Amino acid sequence: MKNVLIVGAGRLGKGFVGETFFNAGWNITFLDNDPQVIDELNKEGHFDVRVHTTDDVFMNKIDGYKAFVTDADYSVMDSFLAADLLMLPLYPEDFEESAKYLAKCFDKQYEVDPEGQKTLICLTNKNHIIDQITAYFRDNLGSEEAKNWFDKNVVVRDSIVRRSTDAETTYSTDLVTTAVAALIIQGPVYSDFSDVKWLDVRENVEMLKDIKVFTINGPHAATAYYGYLKGYDDIVTAQADPAVAALIKAVHDATVHAVLFEYPVTREEIRELEYLPKAKNEMPDAIYRVAYDPIRKVGPQDRFMGVIRLCQKYGINYDGIAKALACAFAYNEPADESAGTIQKDIAKDGVRATVAKYVDRASDDEVVDKIVDAYQKLQEEKTK
């Protein structure tokens, strides 16, 4: 049997990656830096995933795996050495810490099996960071010989996640996922996972990921932030609100317009990338999950500001995207630490300075003006 090491055993790691490789008959090992995540996995020795396909809903009991915490004894070492593939469903900020820990595993791999190769697949919505992630791993290796081996025998690849997976918390062993579209993986790879369903190796993934993040994640996040302000809990209910629907359309239309100018793609190719078949009896996506971490999502290269940059380049109206950003800055979910940070900054420095800080523009920039104006109108709406 083939072996996969899944680094990050949260919702995506268990509900998508674990469930997918379990179905393919691979040996699965989970690694996580949170002891509670691993304790919950080992408590019963299984977890349950409700899978929604286009025409069926079924429960899948995932068992027979190993699960390790990132301990000082490197209990995961044997599983690492045996792994044919590493999957890393992590937040962007977690890759550096993971690389520091796993560097000793790569040093050991070079020592005992210098002919061995590894493929690492990163599952994160942030684009253009694979070179940085690769550097995290390489820079933490113990010798120049190991670094030279790493350069020849290890590839770090990006991916495009098009599957919704959710659970009550990251510790949950009861999860729900949709299985309607493949994970698009940057090629070439050193590992053979052709026997695993829902994994699709393609070229031009960096470009495709930009388009996906802009055309899918942008409108999705706009739905979540405006929906939250209007008191909704899930995406489907928020989308039914005429005002939210109008904002979604404005964001999507400007985004597609900009993408067609910037990238060598057709409208049909964009539709193929952003089209996700509807899953049967799918649970509505939680606004909290989609809105999570607004600091990252309002960033200068992310789903909103990345498109605004293109809109400015090609003279496209981006008022809808500015309003979506204003909604993100007004998002004050107490359970979201990132949202709390933004609200503290607004209270201390004012909305203009805070907006300028996180979108990385001057305080008198036109984009900041539009976001602040939209933010003030949202505050007026609340008082009516």
Short mmCIF file of C-alpha atoms in Angstrom, two decimals:
data_model
loop_
_atom_site.label_atom_id
_atom_site.label_comp_id
_atom_site.label_asym_id
_atom_site.label_seq_id
_atom_site.Cartn_x
_atom_site.Cartn_y
_atom_site.Cartn_z
CA MET A 1 0.00 0.00 0.00
CA LYS A 2 1.05 3.58 -0.60
CA ASN A 3 1.56 6.00 2.27
CA VAL A 4 0.48 9.61 2.70
CA LEU A 5 1.51 11.96 5.51
CA ILE A 6 -1.09 14.68 6.11
CA VAL A 7 0.47 17.66 7.89
CA GLY A 8 -2.42 19.53 9.46
CA ALA A 9 -5.33 17.50 10.82
CA GLY A 10 -8.02 20.16 10.93
CA ARG A 11 -11.22 20.30 8.92
CA LEU A 12 -9.62 20.11 5.48
CA GLY A 13 -6.96 17.62 6.55
CA LYS A 14 -9.49 15.15 7.91
CA GLY A 15 -12.65 15.83 5.94
CA PHE A 16 -11.15 16.19 2.47
CA VAL A 17 -7.60 14.86 2.36
CA GLY A 18 -7.99 12.03 4.84
CA GLU A 19 -11.32 10.91 3.41
CA THR A 20 -9.99 11.03 -0.15
CA PHE A 21 -6.88 8.92 0.48
CA PHE A 22 -8.83 6.50 2.69
CA ASN A 23 -11.12 5.79 -0.26
CA ALA A 24 -8.07 5.08 -2.42
CA GLY A 25 -6.75 2.52 0.07
CA TRP A 26 -3.63 4.43 1.12
CA ASN A 27 -2.06 4.19 4.59
CA ILE A 28 -2.73 7.51 6.31
CA THR A 29 -0.69 9.33 8.95
CA PHE A 30 -1.76 12.65 10.46
CA LEU A 31 0.66 15.16 12.00
CA ASP A 32 -0.46 18.25 13.91
CA ASN A 33 1.06 20.67 16.41
CA ASP A 34 -2.13 20.80 18.51
CA PRO A 35 -2.26 17.94 21.05
CA GLN A 36 -6.05 18.19 21.33
CA VAL A 37 -6.47 17.58 17.59
CA ILE A 38 -4.38 14.40 17.84
CA ASP A 39 -6.00 13.29 21.10
CA GLU A 40 -9.45 13.49 19.50
CA LEU A 41 -8.26 11.49 16.48
CA ASN A 42 -6.78 8.77 18.71
CA LYS A 43 -9.58 8.67 21.29
CA GLU A 44 -11.95 6.53 19.23
CA GLY A 45 -9.54 5.59 16.46
CA HIS A 46 -11.87 6.85 13.76
CA PHE A 47 -13.69 9.92 12.50
CA ASP A 48 -16.86 10.29 10.44
CA VAL A 49 -17.35 12.32 7.28
CA ARG A 50 -20.72 12.98 5.68
CA VAL A 51 -19.96 13.22 1.98
CA HIS A 52 -22.25 15.10 -0.42
CA THR A 53 -21.78 14.16 -4.07
CA THR A 54 -23.90 15.46 -6.93
CA ASP A 55 -26.38 12.59 -6.63
CA ASP A 56 -25.86 10.99 -3.23
CA VAL A 57 -25.12 11.62 0.43
CA PHE A 58 -23.33 8.99 2.48
CA MET A 59 -21.39 8.57 5.71
CA ASN A 60 -17.79 7.45 5.56
CA LYS A 61 -16.05 6.09 8.66
CA ILE A 62 -12.31 6.77 8.42
CA ASP A 63 -10.11 4.48 10.52
CA GLY A 64 -6.85 2.58 10.48
CA TYR A 65 -4.76 5.76 10.46
CA LYS A 66 -1.88 6.89 12.67
CA ALA A 67 -1.86 10.30 14.32
CA PHE A 68 1.11 12.08 15.89
CA VAL A 69 1.73 15.42 17.52
CA THR A 70 4.87 17.37 16.62
CA ASP A 71 6.79 16.12 19.67
CA ALA A 72 10.49 16.52 20.44
CA ASP A 73 11.01 12.75 19.99
CA TYR A 74 9.85 12.87 16.37
CA SER A 75 7.39 10.01 16.81
CA VAL A 76 6.30 10.63 13.21
CA MET A 77 9.75 9.90 11.76
CA ASP A 78 9.10 6.35 10.51
CA SER A 79 5.85 7.43 8.88
CA PHE A 80 7.61 10.36 7.24
CA LEU A 81 10.34 8.16 5.81
CA ALA A 82 7.77 5.72 4.45
CA ALA A 83 5.54 8.44 2.96
CA ASP A 84 5.10 8.46 -0.81
CA LEU A 85 3.44 11.87 -0.63
CA LEU A 86 3.03 14.76 1.84
CA MET A 87 -0.18 16.80 1.85
CA LEU A 88 -0.08 20.10 3.72
CA PRO A 89 -3.56 21.60 4.33
CA LEU A 90 -2.27 24.56 6.34
CA TYR A 91 -2.90 28.26 6.75
CA PRO A 92 -0.20 30.37 5.07
CA GLU A 93 1.24 31.50 8.40
CA ASP A 94 1.75 27.90 9.56
CA PHE A 95 4.13 26.74 6.82
CA GLU A 96 7.26 28.24 8.37
CA GLU A 97 6.77 26.42 11.67
CA SER A 98 5.96 23.17 9.88
CA ALA A 99 9.08 23.48 7.73
CA LYS A 100 11.29 24.00 10.77
CA TYR A 101 9.91 20.84 12.36
CA LEU A 102 10.00 18.67 9.25
CA ALA A 103 13.52 19.75 8.27
CA LYS A 104 14.96 17.11 10.61
CA CYS A 105 12.86 14.51 8.83
CA PHE A 106 14.31 15.57 5.50
CA ASP A 107 17.81 15.47 6.97
CA LYS A 108 17.11 11.89 8.06
CA GLN A 109 15.69 11.01 4.64
CA TYR A 110 18.90 12.24 3.00
CA GLU A 111 20.96 10.22 5.47
CA VAL A 112 19.16 6.87 5.10
CA ASP A 113 17.72 7.07 1.57
CA PRO A 114 19.54 9.63 -0.59
CA GLU A 115 17.85 8.23 -3.70
CA GLY A 116 14.40 8.83 -2.25
CA GLN A 117 12.13 11.54 -3.60
CA LYS A 118 9.29 13.46 -2.02
CA THR A 119 6.37 15.53 -3.31
CA LEU A 120 4.78 18.13 -1.02
CA ILE A 121 1.38 19.50 -2.02
CA CYS A 122 0.30 22.72 -0.28
CA LEU A 123 -3.43 23.32 0.20
CA THR A 124 -3.92 27.02 0.88
CA ASN A 125 -5.87 29.75 -0.86
CA LYS A 126 -2.96 32.20 -0.79
CA ASN A 127 -1.12 32.37 -4.09
CA HIS A 128 2.47 33.12 -5.09
CA ILE A 129 4.04 31.71 -1.90
CA ILE A 130 5.47 28.36 -3.07
CA ASP A 131 8.97 29.79 -3.51
CA GLN A 132 8.82 31.10 0.05
CA ILE A 133 7.52 27.79 1.41
CA THR A 134 10.27 25.92 -0.44
CA ALA A 135 12.83 28.27 1.11
CA TYR A 136 11.42 27.59 4.59
CA PHE A 137 12.15 23.89 4.15
CA ARG A 138 15.51 24.28 2.43
CA ASP A 139 16.90 26.91 4.81
CA ASN A 140 16.25 24.72 7.85
CA LEU A 141 18.17 21.70 6.56
CA GLY A 142 21.31 20.76 8.48
CA SER A 143 23.96 20.76 5.74
CA GLU A 144 24.74 22.00 2.27
CA GLU A 145 24.72 18.38 1.10
CA ALA A 146 21.19 17.95 2.37
CA LYS A 147 20.15 21.20 0.67
CA ASN A 148 21.61 20.02 -2.64
CA TRP A 149 19.77 16.72 -2.25
CA PHE A 150 16.55 18.60 -1.45
CA ASP A 151 16.90 20.70 -4.61
CA LYS A 152 17.09 17.56 -6.77
CA ASN A 153 14.78 15.16 -4.96
CA VAL A 154 11.96 17.20 -3.42
CA VAL A 155 9.28 19.28 -5.12
CA VAL A 156 6.90 21.64 -3.36
CA ARG A 157 3.72 22.14 -5.35
CA ASP A 158 0.71 24.42 -5.10
CA SER A 159 -2.92 23.44 -5.48
CA ILE A 160 -6.37 24.92 -6.01
CA VAL A 161 -8.91 23.82 -3.41
CA ARG A 162 -12.43 23.58 -4.80
CA ARG A 163 -14.05 21.49 -2.10
CA SER A 164 -15.97 22.79 0.89
CA THR A 165 -15.31 20.98 4.19
CA ASP A 166 -16.70 21.98 7.55
CA ALA A 167 -17.09 20.89 11.16
CA GLU A 168 -18.05 22.46 14.45
CA THR A 169 -14.39 22.97 15.42
CA THR A 170 -10.96 21.99 14.15
CA TYR A 171 -10.99 19.23 16.79
CA SER A 172 -14.24 17.68 15.60
CA THR A 173 -14.35 14.07 14.46
CA ASP A 174 -17.74 14.59 12.81
CA LEU A 175 -17.26 16.43 9.53
CA VAL A 176 -19.13 17.25 6.36
CA THR A 177 -17.64 17.68 2.89
CA THR A 178 -18.64 18.07 -0.73
CA ALA A 179 -17.17 15.85 -3.43
CA VAL A 180 -18.03 17.54 -6.71
CA ALA A 181 -14.75 19.00 -8.06
CA ALA A 182 -11.14 17.91 -8.13
CA LEU A 183 -8.19 19.42 -6.31
CA ILE A 184 -6.09 20.99 -9.08
CA ILE A 185 -2.40 20.30 -8.44
CA GLN A 186 0.63 22.01 -9.94
CA GLY A 187 2.82 19.69 -11.97
CA PRO A 188 5.18 18.03 -12.45
CA VAL A 189 5.23 15.77 -9.38
CA TYR A 190 7.50 12.95 -8.23
CA SER A 191 4.76 10.85 -6.62
CA ASP A 192 2.24 8.63 -8.38
CA PHE A 193 -1.23 9.26 -7.03
CA SER A 194 -3.12 8.46 -10.21
CA ASP A 195 -5.17 5.93 -8.21
CA VAL A 196 -6.63 8.69 -6.01
CA LYS A 197 -9.90 10.25 -7.14
CA TRP A 198 -10.37 14.03 -7.05
CA LEU A 199 -6.69 14.90 -7.70
CA ASP A 200 -5.98 16.56 -11.05
CA VAL A 201 -2.43 17.57 -12.07
CA ARG A 202 -2.27 20.56 -14.42
CA GLU A 203 0.11 23.21 -15.67
CA ASN A 204 -0.32 27.00 -15.22
CA VAL A 205 -1.67 26.48 -11.71
CA GLU A 206 -0.38 29.83 -10.46
CA MET A 207 -2.40 31.66 -13.11
CA LEU A 208 -5.43 29.42 -12.58
CA LYS A 209 -5.22 29.97 -8.84
CA ASP A 210 -5.24 33.74 -9.25
CA ILE A 211 -8.35 33.41 -11.38
CA LYS A 212 -10.01 31.00 -8.96
CA VAL A 213 -9.27 33.12 -5.88
CA PHE A 214 -10.53 36.22 -7.67
CA THR A 215 -13.66 34.80 -9.34
CA ILE A 216 -14.81 32.33 -6.66
CA ASN A 217 -13.33 33.40 -3.33
CA GLY A 218 -13.87 37.12 -3.88
CA PRO A 219 -17.64 36.99 -4.36
CA HIS A 220 -17.86 34.25 -1.71
CA ALA A 221 -16.10 36.43 0.86
CA ALA A 222 -18.24 39.43 -0.13
CA THR A 223 -21.31 37.29 0.59
CA ALA A 224 -19.98 36.33 4.00
CA TYR A 225 -19.02 39.82 5.16
CA TYR A 226 -22.17 41.58 3.96
CA GLY A 227 -24.29 38.63 5.07
CA TYR A 228 -22.78 38.83 8.55
CA LEU A 229 -23.60 42.53 8.81
CA LYS A 230 -27.18 41.73 7.85
CA GLY A 231 -27.46 39.07 10.55
CA TYR A 232 -27.25 35.86 8.51
CA ASP A 233 -25.46 32.70 9.59
CA ASP A 234 -24.97 30.87 6.31
CA ILE A 235 -24.06 31.69 2.73
CA VAL A 236 -27.22 30.35 1.07
CA THR A 237 -29.52 32.50 3.21
CA ALA A 238 -27.33 35.55 2.68
CA GLN A 239 -27.34 35.06 -1.09
CA ALA A 240 -31.15 35.24 -1.10
CA ASP A 241 -31.09 38.80 0.25
CA PRO A 242 -31.47 41.19 -2.74
CA ALA A 243 -28.90 43.65 -1.41
CA VAL A 244 -26.33 40.91 -0.86
CA ALA A 245 -27.10 39.41 -4.27
CA ALA A 246 -26.53 42.80 -5.89
CA LEU A 247 -23.13 43.12 -4.20
CA ILE A 248 -22.16 39.59 -5.29
CA LYS A 249 -23.02 40.45 -8.88
CA ALA A 250 -21.07 43.72 -8.79
CA VAL A 251 -17.97 42.00 -7.38
CA HIS A 252 -18.20 39.07 -9.80
CA ASP A 253 -18.83 41.18 -12.91
CA ALA A 254 -15.91 43.51 -12.23
CA THR A 255 -13.69 40.53 -11.42
CA VAL A 256 -14.46 38.61 -14.61
CA HIS A 257 -14.02 41.78 -16.66
CA ALA A 258 -10.59 42.38 -15.12
CA VAL A 259 -9.49 38.74 -15.45
CA LEU A 260 -10.35 38.67 -19.15
CA PHE A 261 -8.14 41.69 -19.72
CA GLU A 262 -5.22 40.41 -17.64
CA TYR A 263 -4.95 36.71 -18.41
CA PRO A 264 -4.85 34.66 -21.63
CA VAL A 265 -8.15 32.91 -20.92
CA THR A 266 -11.59 32.89 -22.45
CA ARG A 267 -14.91 33.36 -20.69
CA GLU A 268 -15.63 29.66 -21.19
CA GLU A 269 -12.35 28.70 -19.52
CA ILE A 270 -13.25 30.89 -16.55
CA ARG A 271 -16.67 29.25 -16.33
CA GLU A 272 -15.05 25.80 -16.33
CA LEU A 273 -12.78 26.80 -13.46
CA GLU A 274 -15.40 28.51 -11.32
CA TYR A 275 -18.26 26.12 -12.03
CA LEU A 276 -18.83 23.76 -9.12
CA PRO A 277 -21.65 21.23 -9.55
CA LYS A 278 -24.25 21.44 -6.81
CA ALA A 279 -23.99 18.72 -4.20
CA LYS A 280 -27.09 16.84 -3.12
CA ASN A 281 -28.63 18.08 0.15
CA GLU A 282 -25.50 20.08 0.88
CA MET A 283 -25.40 21.83 4.23
CA PRO A 284 -25.29 25.62 3.81
CA ASP A 285 -21.74 26.93 4.17
CA ALA A 286 -21.26 28.79 7.46
CA ILE A 287 -20.55 32.52 7.18
CA TYR A 288 -18.02 32.18 9.99
CA ARG A 289 -15.91 29.71 7.97
CA VAL A 290 -15.97 31.81 4.80
CA ALA A 291 -15.33 35.11 6.57
CA TYR A 292 -12.55 33.79 8.79
CA ASP A 293 -9.30 35.79 8.95
CA PRO A 294 -10.26 39.11 7.31
CA ILE A 295 -6.71 40.47 7.67
CA ARG A 296 -5.50 37.98 5.09
CA LYS A 297 -8.49 38.49 2.82
CA VAL A 298 -8.20 42.29 2.65
CA GLY A 299 -4.46 42.06 1.98
CA PRO A 300 -2.83 43.90 -0.95
CA GLN A 301 -2.53 40.83 -3.22
CA ASP A 302 -5.59 38.87 -2.14
CA ARG A 303 -9.09 38.37 -3.55
CA PHE A 304 -10.28 41.98 -3.31
CA MET A 305 -7.23 44.18 -3.64
CA GLY A 306 -5.69 41.94 -6.28
CA VAL A 307 -8.71 42.56 -8.49
CA ILE A 308 -8.82 46.27 -7.68
CA ARG A 309 -5.24 46.54 -8.89
CA LEU A 310 -6.35 45.05 -12.23
CA CYS A 311 -9.45 47.25 -12.35
CA GLN A 312 -7.29 50.33 -11.97
CA LYS A 313 -4.93 49.05 -14.62
CA TYR A 314 -7.73 48.62 -17.17
CA GLY A 315 -10.11 51.41 -16.13
CA ILE A 316 -12.83 49.14 -14.71
CA ASN A 317 -15.29 50.35 -12.06
CA TYR A 318 -14.59 48.64 -8.74
CA ASP A 319 -17.12 50.30 -6.44
CA GLY A 320 -18.69 46.93 -5.57
CA ILE A 321 -15.34 45.49 -4.51
CA ALA A 322 -14.65 48.59 -2.41
CA LYS A 323 -17.97 48.00 -0.63
CA ALA A 324 -17.08 44.34 -0.06
CA LEU A 325 -13.83 45.50 1.54
CA ALA A 326 -15.75 47.96 3.69
CA CYS A 327 -17.92 45.05 4.88
CA ALA A 328 -14.76 43.11 5.77
CA PHE A 329 -13.48 46.04 7.85
CA ALA A 330 -16.88 46.28 9.57
CA TYR A 331 -16.91 42.52 10.32
CA ASN A 332 -16.65 42.22 14.11
CA GLU A 333 -17.15 38.54 14.90
CA PRO A 334 -15.89 38.10 18.50
CA ALA A 335 -14.66 34.54 17.87
CA ASP A 336 -12.40 35.65 15.00
CA GLU A 337 -9.10 36.95 16.38
CA SER A 338 -8.21 38.62 13.08
CA ALA A 339 -11.49 40.54 13.08
CA GLY A 340 -10.85 41.61 16.65
CA THR A 341 -7.44 42.97 15.71
CA ILE A 342 -8.97 45.09 12.95
CA GLN A 343 -11.65 46.44 15.28
CA LYS A 344 -9.05 47.40 17.90
CA ASP A 345 -7.05 49.23 15.25
CA ILE A 346 -10.14 51.10 14.07
CA ALA A 347 -10.94 52.11 17.65
CA LYS A 348 -7.36 53.28 18.24
CA ASP A 349 -6.31 54.78 14.90
CA GLY A 350 -9.56 55.39 13.03
CA VAL A 351 -10.99 53.62 10.02
CA ARG A 352 -8.96 55.47 7.37
CA ALA A 353 -5.59 54.66 8.91
CA THR A 354 -6.64 51.07 9.52
CA VAL A 355 -7.85 50.55 5.97
CA ALA A 356 -4.67 52.09 4.56
CA LYS A 357 -2.55 49.84 6.78
CA TYR A 358 -4.12 46.54 5.77
CA VAL A 359 -4.63 47.21 2.05
CA ASP A 360 -1.15 48.72 1.89
CA ARG A 361 -2.10 52.03 0.28
CA ALA A 362 -1.50 55.64 1.30
CA SER A 363 -4.19 57.13 3.51
CA ASP A 364 -5.19 59.58 0.77
CA ASP A 365 -5.24 56.91 -1.96
CA GLU A 366 -8.36 56.70 -4.15
CA VAL A 367 -8.97 53.09 -3.12
CA VAL A 368 -8.85 54.00 0.57
CA ASP A 369 -11.26 56.86 -0.12
CA LYS A 370 -13.77 54.50 -1.73
CA ILE A 371 -13.51 51.90 1.04
CA VAL A 372 -13.88 54.50 3.79
CA ASP A 373 -16.85 56.08 2.03
CA ALA A 374 -18.53 52.69 1.71
CA TYR A 375 -17.72 51.90 5.35
CA GLN A 376 -19.36 55.12 6.53
CA LYS A 377 -22.48 54.33 4.50
CA LEU A 378 -22.64 50.91 6.15
CA GLN A 379 -22.50 52.57 9.56
CA GLU A 380 -25.36 54.88 8.50
CA GLU A 381 -27.40 51.83 7.42
CA LYS A 382 -26.98 50.34 10.91
CA THR A 383 -28.44 53.44 12.56
CA LYS A 384 -31.58 53.54 10.41
#
